[in-house]
PDB file of N, CA, C and O in Angstrom:
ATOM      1  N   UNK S  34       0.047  78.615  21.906  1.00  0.00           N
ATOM      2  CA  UNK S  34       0.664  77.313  21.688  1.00  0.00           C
ATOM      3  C   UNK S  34       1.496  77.372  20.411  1.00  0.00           C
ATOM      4  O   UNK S  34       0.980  77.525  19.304  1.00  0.00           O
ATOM      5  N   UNK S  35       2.953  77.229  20.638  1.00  0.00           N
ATOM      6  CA  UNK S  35       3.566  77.264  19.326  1.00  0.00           C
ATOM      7  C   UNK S  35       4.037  76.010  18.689  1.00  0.00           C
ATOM      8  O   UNK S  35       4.207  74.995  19.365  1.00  0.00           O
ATOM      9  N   UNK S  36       4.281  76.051  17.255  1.00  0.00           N
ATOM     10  CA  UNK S  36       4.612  74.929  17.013  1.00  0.00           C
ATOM     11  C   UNK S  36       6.320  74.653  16.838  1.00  0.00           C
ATOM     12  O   UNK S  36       7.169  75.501  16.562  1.00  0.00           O
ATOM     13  N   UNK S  37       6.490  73.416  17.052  1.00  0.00           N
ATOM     14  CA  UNK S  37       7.872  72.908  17.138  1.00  0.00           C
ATOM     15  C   UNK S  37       8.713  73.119  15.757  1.00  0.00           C
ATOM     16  O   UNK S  37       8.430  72.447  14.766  1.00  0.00           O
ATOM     17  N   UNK S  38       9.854  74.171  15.737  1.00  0.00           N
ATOM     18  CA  UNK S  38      10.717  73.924  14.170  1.00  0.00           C
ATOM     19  C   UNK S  38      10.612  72.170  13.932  1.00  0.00           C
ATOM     20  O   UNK S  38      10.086  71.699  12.923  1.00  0.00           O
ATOM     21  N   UNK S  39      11.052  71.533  14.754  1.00  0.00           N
ATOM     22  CA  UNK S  39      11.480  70.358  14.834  1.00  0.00           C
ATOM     23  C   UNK S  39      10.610  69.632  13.820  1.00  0.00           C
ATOM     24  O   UNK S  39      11.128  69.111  12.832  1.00  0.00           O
ATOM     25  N   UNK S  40       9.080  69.575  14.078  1.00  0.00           N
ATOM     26  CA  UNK S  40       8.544  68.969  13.493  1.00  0.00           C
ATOM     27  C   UNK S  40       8.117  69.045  12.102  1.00  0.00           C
ATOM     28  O   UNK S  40       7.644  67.984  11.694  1.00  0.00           O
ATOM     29  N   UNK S  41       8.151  70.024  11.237  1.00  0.00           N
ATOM     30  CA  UNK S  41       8.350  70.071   9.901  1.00  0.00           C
ATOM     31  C   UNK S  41       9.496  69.301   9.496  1.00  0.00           C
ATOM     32  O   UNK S  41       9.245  68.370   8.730  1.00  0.00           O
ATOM     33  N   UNK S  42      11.139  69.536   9.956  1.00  0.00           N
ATOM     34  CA  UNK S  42      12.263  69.007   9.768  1.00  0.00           C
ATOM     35  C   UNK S  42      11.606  67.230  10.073  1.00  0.00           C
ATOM     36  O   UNK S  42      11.384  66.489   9.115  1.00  0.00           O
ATOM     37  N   UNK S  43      11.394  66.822  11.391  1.00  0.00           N
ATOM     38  CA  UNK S  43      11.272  65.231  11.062  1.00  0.00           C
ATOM     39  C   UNK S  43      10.532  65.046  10.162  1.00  0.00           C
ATOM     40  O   UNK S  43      11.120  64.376   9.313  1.00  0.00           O
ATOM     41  N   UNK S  44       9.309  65.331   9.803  1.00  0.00           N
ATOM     42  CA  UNK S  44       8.037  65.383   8.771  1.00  0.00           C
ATOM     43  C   UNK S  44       8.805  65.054   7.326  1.00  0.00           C
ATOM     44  O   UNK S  44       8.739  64.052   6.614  1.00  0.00           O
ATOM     45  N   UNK S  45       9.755  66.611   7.136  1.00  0.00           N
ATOM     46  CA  UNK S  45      10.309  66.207   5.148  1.00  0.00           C
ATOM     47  C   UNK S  45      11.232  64.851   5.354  1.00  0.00           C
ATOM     48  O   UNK S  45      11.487  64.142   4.380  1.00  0.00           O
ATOM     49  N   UNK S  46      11.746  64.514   6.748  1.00  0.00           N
ATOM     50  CA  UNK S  46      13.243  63.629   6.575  1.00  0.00           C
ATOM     51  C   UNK S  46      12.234  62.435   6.621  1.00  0.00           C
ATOM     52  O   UNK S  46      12.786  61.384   6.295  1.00  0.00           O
ATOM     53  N   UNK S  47      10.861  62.298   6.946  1.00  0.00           N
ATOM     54  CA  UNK S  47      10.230  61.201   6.873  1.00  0.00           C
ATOM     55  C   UNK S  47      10.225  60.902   5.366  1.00  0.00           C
ATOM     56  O   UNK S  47      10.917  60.090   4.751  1.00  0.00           O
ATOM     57  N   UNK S  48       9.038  61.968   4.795  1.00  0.00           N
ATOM     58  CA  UNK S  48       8.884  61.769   3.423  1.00  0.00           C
ATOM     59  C   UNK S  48      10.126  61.539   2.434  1.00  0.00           C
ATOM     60  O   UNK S  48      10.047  60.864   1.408  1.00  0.00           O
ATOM     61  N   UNK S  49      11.257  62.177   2.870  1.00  0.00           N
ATOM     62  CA  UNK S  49      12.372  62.040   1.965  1.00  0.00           C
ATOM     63  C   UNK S  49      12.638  60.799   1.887  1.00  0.00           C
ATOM     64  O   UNK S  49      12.922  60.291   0.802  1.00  0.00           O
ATOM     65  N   UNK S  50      12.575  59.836   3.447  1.00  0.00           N
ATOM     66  CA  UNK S  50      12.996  58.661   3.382  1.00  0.00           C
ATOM     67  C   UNK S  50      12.020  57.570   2.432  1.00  0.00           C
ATOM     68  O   UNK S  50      12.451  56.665   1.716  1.00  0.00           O
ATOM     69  N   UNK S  51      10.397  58.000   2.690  1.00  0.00           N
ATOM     70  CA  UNK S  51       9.332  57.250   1.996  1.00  0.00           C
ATOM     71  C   UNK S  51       9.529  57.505   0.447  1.00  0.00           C
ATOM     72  O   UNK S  51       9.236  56.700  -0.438  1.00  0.00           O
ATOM     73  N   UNK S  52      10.123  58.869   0.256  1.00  0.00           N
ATOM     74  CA  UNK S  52       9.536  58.539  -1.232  1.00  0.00           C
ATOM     75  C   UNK S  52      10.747  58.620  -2.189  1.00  0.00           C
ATOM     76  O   UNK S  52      10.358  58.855  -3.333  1.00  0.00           O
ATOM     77  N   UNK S  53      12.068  58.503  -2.094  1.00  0.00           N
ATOM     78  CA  UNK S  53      13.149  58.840  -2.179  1.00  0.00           C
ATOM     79  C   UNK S  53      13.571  58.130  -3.882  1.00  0.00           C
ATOM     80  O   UNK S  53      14.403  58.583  -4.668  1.00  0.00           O
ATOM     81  N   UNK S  54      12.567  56.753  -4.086  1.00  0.00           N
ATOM     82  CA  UNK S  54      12.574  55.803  -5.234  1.00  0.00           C
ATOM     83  C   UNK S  54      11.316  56.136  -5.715  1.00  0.00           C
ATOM     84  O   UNK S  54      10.974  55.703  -6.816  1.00  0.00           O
ATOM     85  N   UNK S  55      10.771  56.653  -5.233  1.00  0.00           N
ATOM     86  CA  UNK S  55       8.789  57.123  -6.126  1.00  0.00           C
ATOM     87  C   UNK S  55       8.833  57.391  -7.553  1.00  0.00           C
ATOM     88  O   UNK S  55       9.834  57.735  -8.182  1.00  0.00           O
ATOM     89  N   UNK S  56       7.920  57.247  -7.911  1.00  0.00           N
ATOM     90  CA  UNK S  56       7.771  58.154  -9.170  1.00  0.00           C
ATOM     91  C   UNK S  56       6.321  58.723  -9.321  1.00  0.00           C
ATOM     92  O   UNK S  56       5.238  58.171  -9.131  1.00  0.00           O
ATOM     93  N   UNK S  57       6.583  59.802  -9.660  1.00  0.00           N
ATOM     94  CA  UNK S  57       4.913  60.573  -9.792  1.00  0.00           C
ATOM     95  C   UNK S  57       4.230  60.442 -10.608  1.00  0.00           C
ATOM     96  O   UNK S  57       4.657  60.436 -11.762  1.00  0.00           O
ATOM     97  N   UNK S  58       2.790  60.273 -10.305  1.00  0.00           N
ATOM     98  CA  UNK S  58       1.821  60.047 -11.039  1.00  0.00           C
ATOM     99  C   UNK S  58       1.065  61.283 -11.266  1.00  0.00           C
ATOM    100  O   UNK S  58       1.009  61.898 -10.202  1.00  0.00           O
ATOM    101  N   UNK S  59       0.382  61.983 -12.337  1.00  0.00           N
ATOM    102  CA  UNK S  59      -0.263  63.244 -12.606  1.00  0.00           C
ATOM    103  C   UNK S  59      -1.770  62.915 -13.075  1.00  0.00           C
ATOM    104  O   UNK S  59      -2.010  63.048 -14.275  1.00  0.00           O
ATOM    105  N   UNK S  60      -2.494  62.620 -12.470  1.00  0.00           N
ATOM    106  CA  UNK S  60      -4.029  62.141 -12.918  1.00  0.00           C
ATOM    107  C   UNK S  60      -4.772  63.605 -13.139  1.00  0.00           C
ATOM    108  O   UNK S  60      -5.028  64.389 -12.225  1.00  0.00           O
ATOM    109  N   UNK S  61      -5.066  63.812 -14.546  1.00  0.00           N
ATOM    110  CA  UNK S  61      -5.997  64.740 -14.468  1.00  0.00           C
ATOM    111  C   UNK S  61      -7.699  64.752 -14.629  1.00  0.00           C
ATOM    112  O   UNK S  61      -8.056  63.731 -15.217  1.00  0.00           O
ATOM    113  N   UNK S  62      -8.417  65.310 -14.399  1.00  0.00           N
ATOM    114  CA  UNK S  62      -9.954  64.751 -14.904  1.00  0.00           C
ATOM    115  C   UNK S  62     -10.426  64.504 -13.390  1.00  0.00           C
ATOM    116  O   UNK S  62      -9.829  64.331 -12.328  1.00  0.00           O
ATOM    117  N   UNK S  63     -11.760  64.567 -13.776  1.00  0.00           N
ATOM    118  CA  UNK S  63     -12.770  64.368 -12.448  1.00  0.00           C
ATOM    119  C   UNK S  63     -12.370  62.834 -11.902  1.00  0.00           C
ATOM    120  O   UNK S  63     -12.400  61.884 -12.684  1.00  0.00           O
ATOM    121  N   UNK S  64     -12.066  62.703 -10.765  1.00  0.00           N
ATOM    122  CA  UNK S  64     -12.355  61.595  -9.933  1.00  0.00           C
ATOM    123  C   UNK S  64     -13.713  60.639 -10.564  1.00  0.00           C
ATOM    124  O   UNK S  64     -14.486  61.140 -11.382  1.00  0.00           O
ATOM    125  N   UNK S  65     -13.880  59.190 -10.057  1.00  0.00           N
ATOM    126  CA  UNK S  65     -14.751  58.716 -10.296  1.00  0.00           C
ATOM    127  C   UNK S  65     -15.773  59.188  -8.913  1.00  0.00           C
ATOM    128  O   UNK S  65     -16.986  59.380  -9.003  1.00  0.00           O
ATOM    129  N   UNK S  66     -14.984  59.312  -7.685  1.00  0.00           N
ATOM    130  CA  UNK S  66     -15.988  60.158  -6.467  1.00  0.00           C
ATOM    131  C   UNK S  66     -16.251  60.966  -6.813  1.00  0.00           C
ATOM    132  O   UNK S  66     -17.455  60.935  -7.068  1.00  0.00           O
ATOM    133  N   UNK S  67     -15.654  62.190  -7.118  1.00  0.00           N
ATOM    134  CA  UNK S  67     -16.068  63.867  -7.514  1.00  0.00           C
ATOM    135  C   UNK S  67     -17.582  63.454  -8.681  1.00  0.00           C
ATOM    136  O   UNK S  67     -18.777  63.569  -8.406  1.00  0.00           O
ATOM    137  N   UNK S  68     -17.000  63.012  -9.868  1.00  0.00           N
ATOM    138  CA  UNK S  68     -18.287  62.428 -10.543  1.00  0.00           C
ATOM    139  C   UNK S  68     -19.484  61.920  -9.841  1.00  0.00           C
ATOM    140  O   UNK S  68     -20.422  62.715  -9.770  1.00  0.00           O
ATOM    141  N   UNK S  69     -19.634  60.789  -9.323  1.00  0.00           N
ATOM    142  CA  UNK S  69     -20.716  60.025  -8.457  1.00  0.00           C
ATOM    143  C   UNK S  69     -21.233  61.266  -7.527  1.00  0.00           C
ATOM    144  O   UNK S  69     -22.452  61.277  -7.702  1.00  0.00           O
ATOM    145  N   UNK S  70     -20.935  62.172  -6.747  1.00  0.00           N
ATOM    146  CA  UNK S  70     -21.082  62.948  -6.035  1.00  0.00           C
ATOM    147  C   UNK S  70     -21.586  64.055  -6.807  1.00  0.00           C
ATOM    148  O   UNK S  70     -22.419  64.813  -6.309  1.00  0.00           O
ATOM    149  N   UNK S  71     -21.063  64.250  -8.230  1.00  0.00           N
ATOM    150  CA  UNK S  71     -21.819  65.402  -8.631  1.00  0.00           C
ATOM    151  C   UNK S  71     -22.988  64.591  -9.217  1.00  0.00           C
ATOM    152  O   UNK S  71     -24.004  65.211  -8.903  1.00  0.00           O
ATOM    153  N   UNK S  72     -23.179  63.959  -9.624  1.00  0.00           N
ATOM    154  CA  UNK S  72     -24.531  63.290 -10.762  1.00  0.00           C
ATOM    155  C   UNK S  72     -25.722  62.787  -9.537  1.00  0.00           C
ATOM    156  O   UNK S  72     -26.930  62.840  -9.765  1.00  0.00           O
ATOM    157  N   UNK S  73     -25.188  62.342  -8.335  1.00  0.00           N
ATOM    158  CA  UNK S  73     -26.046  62.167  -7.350  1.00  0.00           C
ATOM    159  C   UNK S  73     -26.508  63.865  -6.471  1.00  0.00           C
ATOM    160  O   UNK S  73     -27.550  63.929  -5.819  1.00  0.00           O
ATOM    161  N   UNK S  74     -25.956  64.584  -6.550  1.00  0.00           N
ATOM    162  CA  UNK S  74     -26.497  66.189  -6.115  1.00  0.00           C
ATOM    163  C   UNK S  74     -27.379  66.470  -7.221  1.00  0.00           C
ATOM    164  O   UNK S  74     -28.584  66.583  -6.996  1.00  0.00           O
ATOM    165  N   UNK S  75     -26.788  66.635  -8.733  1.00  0.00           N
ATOM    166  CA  UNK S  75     -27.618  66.580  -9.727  1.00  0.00           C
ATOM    167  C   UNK S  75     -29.044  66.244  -9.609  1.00  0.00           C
ATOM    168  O   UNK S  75     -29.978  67.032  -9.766  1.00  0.00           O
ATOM    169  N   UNK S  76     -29.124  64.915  -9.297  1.00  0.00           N
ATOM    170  CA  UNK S  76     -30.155  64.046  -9.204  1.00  0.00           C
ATOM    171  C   UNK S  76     -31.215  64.414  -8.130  1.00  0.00           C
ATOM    172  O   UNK S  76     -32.436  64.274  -8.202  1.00  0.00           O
ATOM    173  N   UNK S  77     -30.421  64.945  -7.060  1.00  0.00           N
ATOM    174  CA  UNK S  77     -31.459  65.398  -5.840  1.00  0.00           C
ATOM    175  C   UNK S  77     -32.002  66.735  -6.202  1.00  0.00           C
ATOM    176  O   UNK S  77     -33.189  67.060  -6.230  1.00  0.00           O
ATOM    177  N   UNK S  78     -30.880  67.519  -6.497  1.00  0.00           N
ATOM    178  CA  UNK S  78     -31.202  68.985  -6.918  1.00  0.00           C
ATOM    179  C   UNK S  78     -32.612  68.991  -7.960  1.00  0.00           C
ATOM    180  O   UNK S  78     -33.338  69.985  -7.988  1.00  0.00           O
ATOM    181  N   UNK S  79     -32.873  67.891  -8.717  1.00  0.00           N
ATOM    182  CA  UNK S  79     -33.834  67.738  -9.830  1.00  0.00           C
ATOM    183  C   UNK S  79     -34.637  67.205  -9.220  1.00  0.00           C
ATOM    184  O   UNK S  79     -35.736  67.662  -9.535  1.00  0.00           O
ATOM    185  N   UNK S  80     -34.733  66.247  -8.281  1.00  0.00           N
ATOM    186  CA  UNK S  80     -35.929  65.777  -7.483  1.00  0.00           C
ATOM    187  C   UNK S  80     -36.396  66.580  -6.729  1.00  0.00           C
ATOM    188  O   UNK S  80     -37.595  66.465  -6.474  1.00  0.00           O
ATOM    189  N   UNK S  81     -35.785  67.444  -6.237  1.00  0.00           N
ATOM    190  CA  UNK S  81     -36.276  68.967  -5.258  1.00  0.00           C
ATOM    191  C   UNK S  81     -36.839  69.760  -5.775  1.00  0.00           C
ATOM    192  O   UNK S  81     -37.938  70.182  -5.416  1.00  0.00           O
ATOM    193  N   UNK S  82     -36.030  70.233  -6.994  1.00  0.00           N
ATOM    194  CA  UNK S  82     -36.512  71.561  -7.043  1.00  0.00           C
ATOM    195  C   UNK S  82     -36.954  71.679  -8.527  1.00  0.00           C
ATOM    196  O   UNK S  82     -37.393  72.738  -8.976  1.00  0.00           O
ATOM    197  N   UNK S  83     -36.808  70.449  -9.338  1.00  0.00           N
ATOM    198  CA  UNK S  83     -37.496  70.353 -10.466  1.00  0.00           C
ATOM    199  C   UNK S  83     -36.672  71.124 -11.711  1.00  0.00           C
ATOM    200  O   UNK S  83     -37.099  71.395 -12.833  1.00  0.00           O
ATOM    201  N   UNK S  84     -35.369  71.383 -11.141  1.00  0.00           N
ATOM    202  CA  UNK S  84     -34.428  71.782 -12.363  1.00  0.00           C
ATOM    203  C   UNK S  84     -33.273  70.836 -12.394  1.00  0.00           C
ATOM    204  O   UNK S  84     -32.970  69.919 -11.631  1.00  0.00           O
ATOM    205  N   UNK S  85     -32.677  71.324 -13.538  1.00  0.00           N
ATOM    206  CA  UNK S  85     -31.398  70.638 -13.831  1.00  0.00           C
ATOM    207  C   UNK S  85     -30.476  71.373 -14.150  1.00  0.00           C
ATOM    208  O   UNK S  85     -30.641  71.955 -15.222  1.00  0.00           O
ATOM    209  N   UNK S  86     -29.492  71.582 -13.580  1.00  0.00           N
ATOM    210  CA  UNK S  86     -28.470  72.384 -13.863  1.00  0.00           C
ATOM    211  C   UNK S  86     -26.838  70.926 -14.018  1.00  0.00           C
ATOM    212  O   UNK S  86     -26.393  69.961 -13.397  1.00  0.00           O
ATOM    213  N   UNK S  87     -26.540  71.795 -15.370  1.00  0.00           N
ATOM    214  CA  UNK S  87     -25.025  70.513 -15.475  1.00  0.00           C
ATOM    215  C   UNK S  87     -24.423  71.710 -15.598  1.00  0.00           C
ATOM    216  O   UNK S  87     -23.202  71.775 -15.736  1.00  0.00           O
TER     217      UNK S  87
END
């Protein structure tokens, strides 16, 4: 099954059209999810197995 040239080409002429006035944003640093997700594994990992690793 191959894929269509075509559809990359409509794909950028989409985005070109969506973002053409944008301006970029550069967020660096842990997510507030990535965080919550690590401190809650944390938390289980220590209820399991009785260590703590940060």
């Amino acid at each position: 099954m191959g894929r269509d040239p075509r559809d990359s080409t409509v794909a950028a002429a989409m985005l070109d059209r969506l973002l053409h006035r944008s301006v970029v944003i550069t967020l660096d640093g842990a997510s507030y999810r990535l965080r919550h997700h690590t401190t809650a594994a944390n938390e289980l990992r220590h209820a399991t197995t009785d260590t703590n690793l940060r």
